[in-house]
Amino acid sequence: MALAQDSPGSILFSGHCYYNPWYLSRELRKLGWRADVLNWDEDPSNQIYYHGEDIRLDTHGRFPLLRHLAFYQYALRTYDIIHFSNTEGMKFSPLLERFFERRFSKGAEIRLAKRLGKKIAYSNNGCLDGVSQSSFAAWRTPPICEDCSWRNEPSVCADEKNLAWGAFRNRHADFQVLIGGNRADYNVDPRVHEAPGFYCLDDEFWNPDLLIPTNYRLPLPESTVKVYHAVGNMQRRSDAGTRRNVKSSHIWMPLIEDLKAEGRDVELVFFQDVPNTELRYYQAQADIVVDMLTYGFFGANVREALMLGKPVICHLRDEWLDQMRAEVPDYVDELPIVQATPETARDVLVDLIDHPEKRAEIGRRSRAFAVKWHSAREGAKQMDRIYRELLGRP
């Protein structure tokens, strides 16, 4: 497909970052970009987080390596920018990564793309991404790593592994996207920028007036205050006995049981590993959304809740907010998150339970904030500017 003469350029999003590249690419197309999404992930359990793709590379059928190599050649001819996402995700496919590493060296396919003039963008995805476990564990008020079951799994999280990835990613990326992350180790780099617009959603798909199908309606009275909490991969991410995890389930679950025992009309609405295309129906029925109390920022679940107009309780680390202010001061100043820590969680939650008018007001601000900063439409405007600057185009 030939680009229009006035097109700013072409982008391949290689690999998913939940559904963010999908909605971003659709809006970038409206601004004249050729923007395609490549899915090379063959793990069936991950597909519940993705909402669409333009190209899929798998290893089924005959001659998969030839198909992958053919696409790689096509990509080098077609796209100006390759935008990768996620720890260990800077690849065109795992099969191609192994092929180039065996015959040349790790990252050879990325270096070739750069030699041919392609710009490389990358999106950070959290605590494993370029920051050592030791650096993360140094944040003690409140502590983070003590809640994480992966702290003792070196195949997932370890200083050497995390820093090796950070060094690799920084050698190759021309621009890196971050949102509220830990500015330590390899995240201290002039190419790492706060760009909340990348982490975008469809504001109609997550609409506060969403019609709830009958089979998704919660069997709870309207008067009951519904407190929503969700965890992906909970069994793997939690201590088997205490349910302790970075999502703070070990705090929220017993707290809500205590409030019920005191006679409050409140109920936990908990889900794990539900496709987010369906999860939104349960999120939309919640009165309050509760999330991480020690990590220091929030992720996709909270962005979805904000877009649905829900009040959210979460811990925001002051130091990280100060770092964000250097690039996106209005984003930080307008955040409608209700702050809490493990010590204050009970009082903060009870205050929202007891004051429905406060929940409604925060919910209105949540929706306005999400539309302004995380709608695909606004995200495309921000990323359009970034990509144009990356290519040196007006």
PDB file of N, CA, C and O in Angstrom, residues 66-122:
ATOM      1  N   LEU A  66      10.942 -19.213   6.912  1.00  0.00           N
ATOM      2  CA  LEU A  66      10.917 -18.502   5.633  1.00  0.00           C
ATOM      3  C   LEU A  66       9.845 -17.411   5.648  1.00  0.00           C
ATOM      4  O   LEU A  66      10.055 -16.310   5.127  1.00  0.00           O
ATOM      5  N   ARG A  67       8.690 -17.717   6.235  1.00  0.00           N
ATOM      6  CA  ARG A  67       7.627 -16.711   6.319  1.00  0.00           C
ATOM      7  C   ARG A  67       8.054 -15.531   7.176  1.00  0.00           C
ATOM      8  O   ARG A  67       7.801 -14.372   6.846  1.00  0.00           O
ATOM      9  N   HIS A  68       8.724 -15.818   8.292  1.00  0.00           N
ATOM     10  CA  HIS A  68       9.161 -14.756   9.181  1.00  0.00           C
ATOM     11  C   HIS A  68      10.252 -13.905   8.528  1.00  0.00           C
ATOM     12  O   HIS A  68      10.253 -12.674   8.662  1.00  0.00           O
ATOM     13  N   LEU A  69      11.176 -14.562   7.840  1.00  0.00           N
ATOM     14  CA  LEU A  69      12.230 -13.811   7.145  1.00  0.00           C
ATOM     15  C   LEU A  69      11.647 -12.943   6.034  1.00  0.00           C
ATOM     16  O   LEU A  69      12.084 -11.803   5.821  1.00  0.00           O
ATOM     17  N   ALA A  70      10.644 -13.467   5.342  1.00  0.00           N
ATOM     18  CA  ALA A  70      10.003 -12.683   4.283  1.00  0.00           C
ATOM     19  C   ALA A  70       9.327 -11.447   4.866  1.00  0.00           C
ATOM     20  O   ALA A  70       9.403 -10.347   4.288  1.00  0.00           O
ATOM     21  N   PHE A  71       8.671 -11.617   6.012  1.00  0.00           N
ATOM     22  CA  PHE A  71       8.044 -10.451   6.632  1.00  0.00           C
ATOM     23  C   PHE A  71       9.097  -9.456   7.107  1.00  0.00           C
ATOM     24  O   PHE A  71       8.918  -8.240   6.970  1.00  0.00           O
ATOM     25  N   TYR A  72      10.187  -9.958   7.666  1.00  0.00           N
ATOM     26  CA  TYR A  72      11.251  -9.068   8.134  1.00  0.00           C
ATOM     27  C   TYR A  72      11.771  -8.210   6.984  1.00  0.00           C
ATOM     28  O   TYR A  72      11.935  -6.991   7.133  1.00  0.00           O
ATOM     29  N   GLN A  73      12.010  -8.816   5.842  1.00  0.00           N
ATOM     30  CA  GLN A  73      12.450  -8.051   4.675  1.00  0.00           C
ATOM     31  C   GLN A  73      11.400  -7.018   4.263  1.00  0.00           C
ATOM     32  O   GLN A  73      11.728  -5.869   3.925  1.00  0.00           O
ATOM     33  N   TYR A  74      10.153  -7.437   4.294  1.00  0.00           N
ATOM     34  CA  TYR A  74       9.055  -6.519   3.966  1.00  0.00           C
ATOM     35  C   TYR A  74       9.027  -5.339   4.934  1.00  0.00           C
ATOM     36  O   TYR A  74       8.860  -4.186   4.525  1.00  0.00           O
ATOM     37  N   ALA A  75       9.191  -5.628   6.241  1.00  0.00           N
ATOM     38  CA  ALA A  75       9.159  -4.572   7.248  1.00  0.00           C
ATOM     39  C   ALA A  75      10.289  -3.563   7.034  1.00  0.00           C
ATOM     40  O   ALA A  75      10.087  -2.352   7.170  1.00  0.00           O
ATOM     41  N   LEU A  76      11.466  -4.052   6.669  1.00  0.00           N
ATOM     42  CA  LEU A  76      12.595  -3.149   6.438  1.00  0.00           C
ATOM     43  C   LEU A  76      12.369  -2.262   5.219  1.00  0.00           C
ATOM     44  O   LEU A  76      12.882  -1.139   5.164  1.00  0.00           O
ATOM     45  N   ARG A  77      11.602  -2.742   4.266  1.00  0.00           N
ATOM     46  CA  ARG A  77      11.291  -1.926   3.086  1.00  0.00           C
ATOM     47  C   ARG A  77      10.151  -0.943   3.355  1.00  0.00           C
ATOM     48  O   ARG A  77      10.074   0.097   2.694  1.00  0.00           O
ATOM     49  N   THR A  78       9.289  -1.260   4.308  1.00  0.00           N
ATOM     50  CA  THR A  78       7.998  -0.576   4.414  1.00  0.00           C
ATOM     51  C   THR A  78       7.924   0.493   5.493  1.00  0.00           C
ATOM     52  O   THR A  78       7.318   1.546   5.286  1.00  0.00           O
ATOM     53  N   TYR A  79       8.518   0.231   6.661  1.00  0.00           N
ATOM     54  CA  TYR A  79       8.252   1.082   7.821  1.00  0.00           C
ATOM     55  C   TYR A  79       9.429   1.996   8.153  1.00  0.00           C
ATOM     56  O   TYR A  79      10.597   1.607   8.042  1.00  0.00           O
ATOM     57  N   ASP A  80       9.091   3.209   8.599  1.00  0.00           N
ATOM     58  CA  ASP A  80      10.099   4.177   9.039  1.00  0.00           C
ATOM     59  C   ASP A  80      10.463   3.988  10.508  1.00  0.00           C
ATOM     60  O   ASP A  80      11.590   4.227  10.919  1.00  0.00           O
ATOM     61  N   ILE A  81       9.468   3.605  11.301  1.00  0.00           N
ATOM     62  CA  ILE A  81       9.648   3.434  12.743  1.00  0.00           C
ATOM     63  C   ILE A  81       9.185   2.040  13.134  1.00  0.00           C
ATOM     64  O   ILE A  81       8.122   1.590  12.694  1.00  0.00           O
ATOM     65  N   ILE A  82       9.980   1.368  13.962  1.00  0.00           N
ATOM     66  CA  ILE A  82       9.548   0.107  14.574  1.00  0.00           C
ATOM     67  C   ILE A  82       9.408   0.379  16.058  1.00  0.00           C
ATOM     68  O   ILE A  82      10.370   0.774  16.720  1.00  0.00           O
ATOM     69  N   HIS A  83       8.196   0.193  16.572  1.00  0.00           N
ATOM     70  CA  HIS A  83       7.929   0.474  17.987  1.00  0.00           C
ATOM     71  C   HIS A  83       7.690  -0.847  18.713  1.00  0.00           C
ATOM     72  O   HIS A  83       6.694  -1.533  18.481  1.00  0.00           O
ATOM     73  N   PHE A  84       8.632  -1.195  19.596  1.00  0.00           N
ATOM     74  CA  PHE A  84       8.553  -2.419  20.386  1.00  0.00           C
ATOM     75  C   PHE A  84       8.024  -2.098  21.781  1.00  0.00           C
ATOM     76  O   PHE A  84       8.025  -0.942  22.209  1.00  0.00           O
ATOM     77  N   SER A  85       7.591  -3.140  22.507  1.00  0.00           N
ATOM     78  CA  SER A  85       7.098  -2.963  23.879  1.00  0.00           C
ATOM     79  C   SER A  85       7.484  -4.167  24.726  1.00  0.00           C
ATOM     80  O   SER A  85       7.630  -5.281  24.217  1.00  0.00           O
ATOM     81  N   ASN A  86       7.647  -3.923  26.015  1.00  0.00           N
ATOM     82  CA  ASN A  86       7.740  -4.959  27.045  1.00  0.00           C
ATOM     83  C   ASN A  86       9.147  -5.540  27.204  1.00  0.00           C
ATOM     84  O   ASN A  86       9.889  -5.706  26.233  1.00  0.00           O
ATOM     85  N   THR A  87       9.461  -5.887  28.450  1.00  0.00           N
ATOM     86  CA  THR A  87      10.734  -6.501  28.782  1.00  0.00           C
ATOM     87  C   THR A  87      10.987  -7.722  27.907  1.00  0.00           C
ATOM     88  O   THR A  87      10.119  -8.584  27.757  1.00  0.00           O
ATOM     89  N   GLU A  88      12.187  -7.783  27.331  1.00  0.00           N
ATOM     90  CA  GLU A  88      12.599  -8.856  26.416  1.00  0.00           C
ATOM     91  C   GLU A  88      11.775  -8.876  25.139  1.00  0.00           C
ATOM     92  O   GLU A  88      11.789  -9.851  24.393  1.00  0.00           O
ATOM     93  N   GLY A  89      11.052  -7.784  24.857  1.00  0.00           N
ATOM     94  CA  GLY A  89      10.144  -7.777  23.706  1.00  0.00           C
ATOM     95  C   GLY A  89      10.660  -7.045  22.487  1.00  0.00           C
ATOM     96  O   GLY A  89       9.884  -6.801  21.562  1.00  0.00           O
ATOM     97  N   MET A  90      11.927  -6.672  22.455  1.00  0.00           N
ATOM     98  CA  MET A  90      12.455  -5.970  21.298  1.00  0.00           C
ATOM     99  C   MET A  90      12.841  -7.001  20.235  1.00  0.00           C
ATOM    100  O   MET A  90      13.998  -7.400  20.102  1.00  0.00           O
ATOM    101  N   LYS A  91      11.850  -7.448  19.479  1.00  0.00           N
ATOM    102  CA  LYS A  91      12.047  -8.502  18.487  1.00  0.00           C
ATOM    103  C   LYS A  91      10.931  -8.430  17.453  1.00  0.00           C
ATOM    104  O   LYS A  91       9.850  -7.887  17.698  1.00  0.00           O
ATOM    105  N   PHE A  92      11.200  -8.994  16.287  1.00  0.00           N
ATOM    106  CA  PHE A  92      10.180  -9.106  15.242  1.00  0.00           C
ATOM    107  C   PHE A  92       9.415 -10.412  15.390  1.00  0.00           C
ATOM    108  O   PHE A  92       8.302 -10.534  14.892  1.00  0.00           O
ATOM    109  N   SER A  93      10.025 -11.381  16.029  1.00  0.00           N
ATOM    110  CA  SER A  93       9.379 -12.616  16.454  1.00  0.00           C
ATOM    111  C   SER A  93      10.426 -13.413  17.208  1.00  0.00           C
ATOM    112  O   SER A  93      11.633 -13.252  16.970  1.00  0.00           O
ATOM    113  N   PRO A  94      10.023 -14.284  18.123  1.00  0.00           N
ATOM    114  CA  PRO A  94      11.005 -15.114  18.824  1.00  0.00           C
ATOM    115  C   PRO A  94      11.820 -15.982  17.868  1.00  0.00           C
ATOM    116  O   PRO A  94      13.018 -16.198  18.086  1.00  0.00           O
ATOM    117  N   LEU A  95      11.180 -16.472  16.821  1.00  0.00           N
ATOM    118  CA  LEU A  95      11.877 -17.314  15.854  1.00  0.00           C
ATOM    119  C   LEU A  95      12.975 -16.534  15.140  1.00  0.00           C
ATOM    120  O   LEU A  95      14.105 -17.021  14.975  1.00  0.00           O
ATOM    121  N   LEU A  96      12.669 -15.323  14.707  1.00  0.00           N
ATOM    122  CA  LEU A  96      13.675 -14.485  14.059  1.00  0.00           C
ATOM    123  C   LEU A  96      14.782 -14.095  15.031  1.00  0.00           C
ATOM    124  O   LEU A  96      15.968 -14.058  14.658  1.00  0.00           O
ATOM    125  N   GLU A  97      14.417 -13.824  16.261  1.00  0.00           N
ATOM    126  CA  GLU A  97      15.413 -13.473  17.268  1.00  0.00           C
ATOM    127  C   GLU A  97      16.427 -14.597  17.427  1.00  0.00           C
ATOM    128  O   GLU A  97      17.649 -14.359  17.445  1.00  0.00           O
ATOM    129  N   ARG A  98      15.948 -15.828  17.536  1.00  0.00           N
ATOM    130  CA  ARG A  98      16.852 -16.975  17.691  1.00  0.00           C
ATOM    131  C   ARG A  98      17.698 -17.179  16.443  1.00  0.00           C
ATOM    132  O   ARG A  98      18.894 -17.483  16.533  1.00  0.00           O
ATOM    133  N   PHE A  99      17.096 -17.020  15.277  1.00  0.00           N
ATOM    134  CA  PHE A  99      17.813 -17.203  14.009  1.00  0.00           C
ATOM    135  C   PHE A  99      18.988 -16.232  13.910  1.00  0.00           C
ATOM    136  O   PHE A  99      20.125 -16.626  13.614  1.00  0.00           O
ATOM    137  N   PHE A 100      18.761 -14.955  14.164  1.00  0.00           N
ATOM    138  CA  PHE A 100      19.827 -13.967  14.048  1.00  0.00           C
ATOM    139  C   PHE A 100      20.873 -14.129  15.150  1.00  0.00           C
ATOM    140  O   PHE A 100      22.066 -13.920  14.911  1.00  0.00           O
ATOM    141  N   GLU A 101      20.418 -14.514  16.339  1.00  0.00           N
ATOM    142  CA  GLU A 101      21.376 -14.677  17.428  1.00  0.00           C
ATOM    143  C   GLU A 101      22.310 -15.850  17.169  1.00  0.00           C
ATOM    144  O   GLU A 101      23.513 -15.774  17.443  1.00  0.00           O
ATOM    145  N   ARG A 102      21.785 -16.955  16.633  1.00  0.00           N
ATOM    146  CA  ARG A 102      22.629 -18.120  16.344  1.00  0.00           C
ATOM    147  C   ARG A 102      23.652 -17.828  15.250  1.00  0.00           C
ATOM    148  O   ARG A 102      24.801 -18.259  15.329  1.00  0.00           O
ATOM    149  N   ARG A 103      23.242 -17.086  14.239  1.00  0.00           N
ATOM    150  CA  ARG A 103      24.116 -16.860  13.088  1.00  0.00           C
ATOM    151  C   ARG A 103      24.994 -15.631  13.212  1.00  0.00           C
ATOM    152  O   ARG A 103      26.044 -15.541  12.579  1.00  0.00           O
ATOM    153  N   PHE A 104      24.561 -14.676  14.009  1.00  0.00           N
ATOM    154  CA  PHE A 104      25.327 -13.439  14.132  1.00  0.00           C
ATOM    155  C   PHE A 104      25.555 -13.133  15.621  1.00  0.00           C
ATOM    156  O   PHE A 104      26.521 -13.592  16.200  1.00  0.00           O
ATOM    157  N   SER A 105      24.678 -12.386  16.218  1.00  0.00           N
ATOM    158  CA  SER A 105      24.778 -12.068  17.644  1.00  0.00           C
ATOM    159  C   SER A 105      23.423 -11.545  18.110  1.00  0.00           C
ATOM    160  O   SER A 105      22.564 -11.198  17.290  1.00  0.00           O
ATOM    161  N   LYS A 106      23.245 -11.452  19.421  1.00  0.00           N
ATOM    162  CA  LYS A 106      21.971 -10.989  19.958  1.00  0.00           C
ATOM    163  C   LYS A 106      21.689  -9.565  19.483  1.00  0.00           C
ATOM    164  O   LYS A 106      22.545  -8.685  19.564  1.00  0.00           O
ATOM    165  N   GLY A 107      20.482  -9.354  18.967  1.00  0.00           N
ATOM    166  CA  GLY A 107      20.079  -8.031  18.517  1.00  0.00           C
ATOM    167  C   GLY A 107      20.520  -7.676  17.111  1.00  0.00           C
ATOM    168  O   GLY A 107      20.343  -6.534  16.679  1.00  0.00           O
ATOM    169  N   ALA A 108      21.073  -8.645  16.373  1.00  0.00           N
ATOM    170  CA  ALA A 108      21.580  -8.341  15.028  1.00  0.00           C
ATOM    171  C   ALA A 108      20.474  -7.832  14.112  1.00  0.00           C
ATOM    172  O   ALA A 108      20.715  -6.946  13.275  1.00  0.00           O
ATOM    173  N   GLU A 109      19.267  -8.367  14.240  1.00  0.00           N
ATOM    174  CA  GLU A 109      18.174  -7.934  13.367  1.00  0.00           C
ATOM    175  C   GLU A 109      17.747  -6.495  13.675  1.00  0.00           C
ATOM    176  O   GLU A 109      17.307  -5.769  12.777  1.00  0.00           O
ATOM    177  N   ILE A 110      17.905  -6.065  14.943  1.00  0.00           N
ATOM    178  CA  ILE A 110      17.590  -4.688  15.307  1.00  0.00           C
ATOM    179  C   ILE A 110      18.678  -3.745  14.785  1.00  0.00           C
ATOM    180  O   ILE A 110      18.381  -2.669  14.241  1.00  0.00           O
ATOM    181  N   ARG A 111      19.926  -4.160  14.925  1.00  0.00           N
ATOM    182  CA  ARG A 111      21.027  -3.325  14.444  1.00  0.00           C
ATOM    183  C   ARG A 111      20.975  -3.140  12.928  1.00  0.00           C
ATOM    184  O   ARG A 111      21.269  -2.054  12.414  1.00  0.00           O
ATOM    185  N   LEU A 112      20.598  -4.192  12.211  1.00  0.00           N
ATOM    186  CA  LEU A 112      20.464  -4.064  10.762  1.00  0.00           C
ATOM    187  C   LEU A 112      19.379  -3.058  10.415  1.00  0.00           C
ATOM    188  O   LEU A 112      19.548  -2.224   9.519  1.00  0.00           O
ATOM    189  N   ALA A 113      18.259  -3.125  11.122  1.00  0.00           N
ATOM    190  CA  ALA A 113      17.180  -2.171  10.870  1.00  0.00           C
ATOM    191  C   ALA A 113      17.666  -0.738  11.094  1.00  0.00           C
ATOM    192  O   ALA A 113      17.361   0.165  10.303  1.00  0.00           O
ATOM    193  N   LYS A 114      18.445  -0.524  12.148  1.00  0.00           N
ATOM    194  CA  LYS A 114      18.962   0.818  12.429  1.00  0.00           C
ATOM    195  C   LYS A 114      19.953   1.266  11.353  1.00  0.00           C
ATOM    196  O   LYS A 114      19.943   2.443  10.951  1.00  0.00           O
ATOM    197  N   ARG A 115      20.791   0.347  10.874  1.00  0.00           N
ATOM    198  CA  ARG A 115      21.743   0.714   9.820  1.00  0.00           C
ATOM    199  C   ARG A 115      21.030   1.109   8.537  1.00  0.00           C
ATOM    200  O   ARG A 115      21.545   1.893   7.738  1.00  0.00           O
ATOM    201  N   LEU A 116      19.842   0.565   8.369  1.00  0.00           N
ATOM    202  CA  LEU A 116      19.046   0.903   7.183  1.00  0.00           C
ATOM    203  C   LEU A 116      18.195   2.155   7.409  1.00  0.00           C
ATOM    204  O   LEU A 116      17.339   2.480   6.596  1.00  0.00           O
ATOM    205  N   GLY A 117      18.421   2.825   8.519  1.00  0.00           N
ATOM    206  CA  GLY A 117      17.762   4.107   8.759  1.00  0.00           C
ATOM    207  C   GLY A 117      16.461   4.041   9.516  1.00  0.00           C
ATOM    208  O   GLY A 117      15.764   5.066   9.646  1.00  0.00           O
ATOM    209  N   LYS A 118      16.093   2.871  10.035  1.00  0.00           N
ATOM    210  CA  LYS A 118      14.846   2.764  10.788  1.00  0.00           C
ATOM    211  C   LYS A 118      15.032   3.340  12.190  1.00  0.00           C
ATOM    212  O   LYS A 118      16.062   3.149  12.833  1.00  0.00           O
ATOM    213  N   LYS A 119      14.031   4.050  12.667  1.00  0.00           N
ATOM    214  CA  LYS A 119      14.035   4.548  14.023  1.00  0.00           C
ATOM    215  C   LYS A 119      13.387   3.504  14.939  1.00  0.00           C
ATOM    216  O   LYS A 119      12.363   2.906  14.584  1.00  0.00           O
ATOM    217  N   ILE A 120      13.970   3.327  16.110  1.00  0.00           N
ATOM    218  CA  ILE A 120      13.498   2.316  17.046  1.00  0.00           C
ATOM    219  C   ILE A 120      12.898   3.002  18.270  1.00  0.00           C
ATOM    220  O   ILE A 120      13.575   3.782  18.962  1.00  0.00           O
ATOM    221  N   ALA A 121      11.625   2.723  18.518  1.00  0.00           N
ATOM    222  CA  ALA A 121      10.944   3.208  19.720  1.00  0.00           C
ATOM    223  C   ALA A 121      10.656   2.014  20.619  1.00  0.00           C
ATOM    224  O   ALA A 121      10.599   0.863  20.163  1.00  0.00           O
ATOM    225  N   TYR A 122      10.469   2.297  21.894  1.00  0.00           N
ATOM    226  CA  TYR A 122      10.249   1.215  22.850  1.00  0.00           C
ATOM    227  C   TYR A 122       9.378   1.712  23.996  1.00  0.00           C
ATOM    228  O   TYR A 122       9.537   2.838  24.464  1.00  0.00           O
TER     229      TYR A 122
END
